[in-house]
C-alpha positions as a Python dict, from the first residue, in 0.01 Angstrom:
ca = {
    (1, 'S'): (0, 0, 0),
    (2, 'I'): (-80, -166, 329),
    (3, 'P'): (-257, 51, 591),
    (4, 'A'): (-44, 215, 856),
    (5, 'P'): (-6, 34, 1190),
    (6, 'G'): (-303, 100, 1413),
    (7, 'T'): (-540, 144, 1118),
    (8, 'S'): (-849, -68, 1161),
    (9, 'L'): (-915, -324, 888),
    (10, 'Q'): (-1288, -267, 950),
    (11, 'S'): (-1254, 94, 834),
    (12, 'C'): (-1129, -25, 492),
    (13, 'T'): (-1354, -86, 194),
    (14, 'I'): (-1416, -441, 71),
    (15, 'A'): (-1186, -383, -227),
    (16, 'R'): (-915, -253, 6),
    (17, 'R'): (-951, -557, 235),
    (18, 'A'): (-925, -788, -65),
    (19, 'F'): (-610, -607, -174),
    (20, 'I'): (-460, -637, 174),
    (21, 'M'): (-538, -1011, 191),
    (22, 'F'): (-393, -1061, -157),
    (23, 'H'): (-80, -871, -56),
    (24, 'I'): (-33, -1077, 259),
    (25, 'L'): (-102, -1417, 99),
    (26, 'F'): (78, -1373, -230),
    (27, 'L'): (357, -1128, -148),
    (28, 'D'): (435, -1116, 224),
    (29, 'V'): (407, -1488, 306),
    (30, 'P'): (618, -1605, 7),
    (31, 'A'): (878, -1335, 80),
    (32, 'S'): (892, -1448, 441),
    (33, 'L'): (932, -1812, 338),
    (34, 'R'): (1212, -1719, 98),
    (35, 'R'): (1380, -1523, 375),
    (36, 'D'): (1347, -1820, 613),
    (37, 'S'): (1402, -2093, 355),
    (38, 'R'): (1655, -2274, 574),
    (39, 'L'): (1393, -2316, 845),
    (40, 'F'): (1143, -2438, 585),
    (41, 'W'): (1388, -2700, 452),
    (42, 'L'): (1473, -2806, 808),
    (43, 'A'): (1103, -2848, 890),
    (44, 'L'): (1048, -3045, 569),
    (45, 'L'): (1346, -3270, 645),
    (46, 'V'): (1228, -3340, 1000),
    (47, 'F'): (875, -3417, 881),
    (48, 'I'): (975, -3637, 586),
    (49, 'V'): (1244, -3834, 768),
    (50, 'S'): (1016, -3908, 1064),
    (51, 'A'): (719, -3996, 841),
    (52, 'V'): (912, -4220, 600),
    (53, 'T'): (1098, -4393, 883),
    (54, 'A'): (776, -4464, 1071),
    (55, 'F'): (603, -4578, 751),
    (56, 'F'): (862, -4847, 685),
    (57, 'I'): (885, -4949, 1050),
    (58, 'S'): (508, -5003, 1077),
    (59, 'H'): (483, -5157, 731),
    (60, 'I'): (743, -5417, 832),
    (61, 'N'): (615, -5473, 1187),
    (62, 'S'): (252, -5373, 1237),
    (63, 'Q'): (282, -5393, 1617),
    (64, 'T'): (495, -5076, 1625),
    (65, 'V'): (185, -4872, 1548),
    (66, 'L'): (80, -4945, 1909),
    (67, 'L'): (354, -4701, 2018),
    (68, 'V'): (119, -4416, 1927),
    (69, 'Y'): (-229, -4560, 1871),
    (70, 'N'): (-436, -4798, 2084),
    (71, 'E'): (-646, -5087, 1952),
    (72, 'Q'): (-967, -4883, 1944),
    (73, 'Q'): (-803, -4607, 1741),
    (74, 'L'): (-668, -4864, 1495),
    (75, 'A'): (-1016, -5013, 1459),
    (76, 'D'): (-1152, -4662, 1396),
    (77, 'F'): (-889, -4599, 1126),
    (78, 'K'): (-968, -4931, 959),
    (79, 'R'): (-1338, -4850, 965),
    (80, 'M'): (-1273, -4499, 836),
    (81, 'Y'): (-1079, -4625, 533),
    (82, 'H'): (-1301, -4924, 462),
    (83, 'P'): (-1445, -4877, 110),
    (84, 'Q'): (-1808, -4919, 218),
    (85, 'W'): (-1775, -4677, 508),
    (86, 'M'): (-1609, -4415, 290),
    (87, 'Q'): (-1887, -4441, 34),
    (88, 'M'): (-2149, -4408, 307),
    (89, 'I'): (-1978, -4099, 452),
    (90, 'I'): (-1953, -3939, 111),
    (91, 'E'): (-2324, -3999, 51),
    (92, 'Q'): (-2446, -3894, 398),
    (93, 'R'): (-2222, -3601, 482),
    (94, 'S'): (-2193, -3283, 294),
    (95, 'D'): (-1859, -3172, 162),
    (96, 'T'): (-1887, -2876, 398),
    (97, 'S'): (-1885, -3085, 717),
    (98, 'L'): (-1580, -3283, 605),
    (99, 'F'): (-1408, -2960, 504),
    (100, 'I'): (-1477, -2805, 845),
    (101, 'F'): (-1347, -3116, 1023),
    (102, 'Y'): (-1018, -3108, 830),
    (103, 'I'): (-977, -2732, 870),
    (104, 'L'): (-1032, -2747, 1247),
    (105, 'N'): (-796, -3042, 1292),
    (106, 'N'): (-520, -2891, 1080),
    (107, 'S'): (-564, -2549, 1240),
    (108, 'W'): (-516, -2705, 1583),
    (109, 'V'): (-194, -2876, 1468),
    (110, 'G'): (-70, -2549, 1320),
    (111, 'I'): (-147, -2355, 1637),
    (112, 'Q'): (39, -2612, 1846),
    (113, 'L'): (341, -2597, 1615),
    (114, 'F'): (344, -2219, 1634),
    (115, 'L'): (298, -2200, 2012),
    (116, 'L'): (562, -2464, 2085),
    (117, 'G'): (811, -2225, 1930),
    (118, 'I'): (821, -2056, 2269),
    (119, 'L'): (1073, -2329, 2358),
    (120, 'F'): (1328, -2174, 2117),
    (121, 'G'): (1194, -2377, 1826),
    (122, 'V'): (1282, -2711, 1983),
    (123, 'G'): (922, -2779, 2084),
    (124, 'T'): (811, -2707, 1730),
    (125, 'L'): (1066, -2947, 1582),
    (126, 'L'): (978, -3222, 1830),
    (127, 'F'): (605, -3186, 1765),
    (128, 'L'): (667, -3178, 1390),
    (129, 'A'): (871, -3500, 1419),
    (130, 'Y'): (593, -3657, 1627),
    (131, 'T'): (333, -3551, 1371),
    (132, 'G'): (534, -3700, 1085),
    (133, 'F'): (606, -4015, 1287),
    (134, 'S'): (242, -4072, 1382),
    (135, 'L'): (124, -4012, 1024),
    (136, 'G'): (394, -4245, 891),
    (137, 'L'): (297, -4513, 1141),
    (138, 'I'): (-70, -4512, 1053),
    (139, 'T'): (-17, -4493, 677),
    (140, 'G'): (234, -4778, 690),
    (141, 'Y'): (1, -4984, 906),
    (142, 'L'): (-307, -4924, 690),
    (143, 'S'): (-109, -4992, 373),
    (144, 'A'): (19, -5321, 516),
    (145, 'E'): (-337, -5411, 619),
    (146, 'G'): (-462, -5370, 262),
    (147, 'Y'): (-627, -5026, 279),
    (148, 'S'): (-407, -4865, 13),
    (149, 'Y'): (-695, -4847, -234),
    (150, 'T'): (-889, -4602, -16),
    (151, 'L'): (-606, -4449, 189),
    (152, 'W'): (-374, -4318, -81),
    (153, 'P'): (-635, -4143, -298),
    (154, 'M'): (-757, -3963, 14),
    (155, 'I'): (-403, -3859, 102),
    (156, 'A'): (-321, -3754, -254),
    (157, 'T'): (-625, -3527, -285),
    (158, 'H'): (-567, -3305, 16),
    (159, 'S'): (-237, -3372, 194),
    (160, 'S'): (-25, -3137, -15),
    (161, 'F'): (-214, -2835, 119),
    (162, 'E'): (-218, -2969, 473),
    (163, 'I'): (151, -3052, 480),
    (164, 'L'): (244, -2715, 332),
    (165, 'A'): (32, -2536, 594),
    (166, 'T'): (189, -2751, 866),
    (167, 'L'): (539, -2663, 747),
    (168, 'I'): (455, -2291, 729),
    (169, 'A'): (324, -2305, 1087),
    (170, 'A'): (640, -2486, 1193),
    (171, 'V'): (858, -2216, 1034),
    (172, 'A'): (657, -1949, 1216),
    (173, 'G'): (703, -2143, 1540),
    (174, 'M'): (1078, -2177, 1494),
    (175, 'K'): (1123, -1809, 1419),
}
């Protein structure tokens, strides 16, 4: 069983800590998501609708991406998804540094989604819509510009975990 409130996690053995983490991650979090499944589906709907809408808008008219990103940012995205640059980054950087970059960025988004819940969940939903919209804009733009070959494999390999974590943070913020 989980330690009583006020019990220090530091006073537990390593095996006990592992059990507690397992319990939280694989029992408590899923139970909470099942309990709040309507909020999860609402968050998913807001994210998907804003992302897909922005994707098609920017794919059709590439100038709409300037609503969120400036010219320098667009040049940075193009450089980042250029095949030669990606190969160079893979060769020069360790997997650890890229992992840390993604973790820090996604953690910051999650924290913002959670904290904006102080506005009765409305702030969370608005930021979630903005996040989906900005991601949809840039993916539509880069796809229209011919970067699908490098963009979509990158998205496919890690976005499922990131989007799920984002949605979980949004549910926590709306609660």
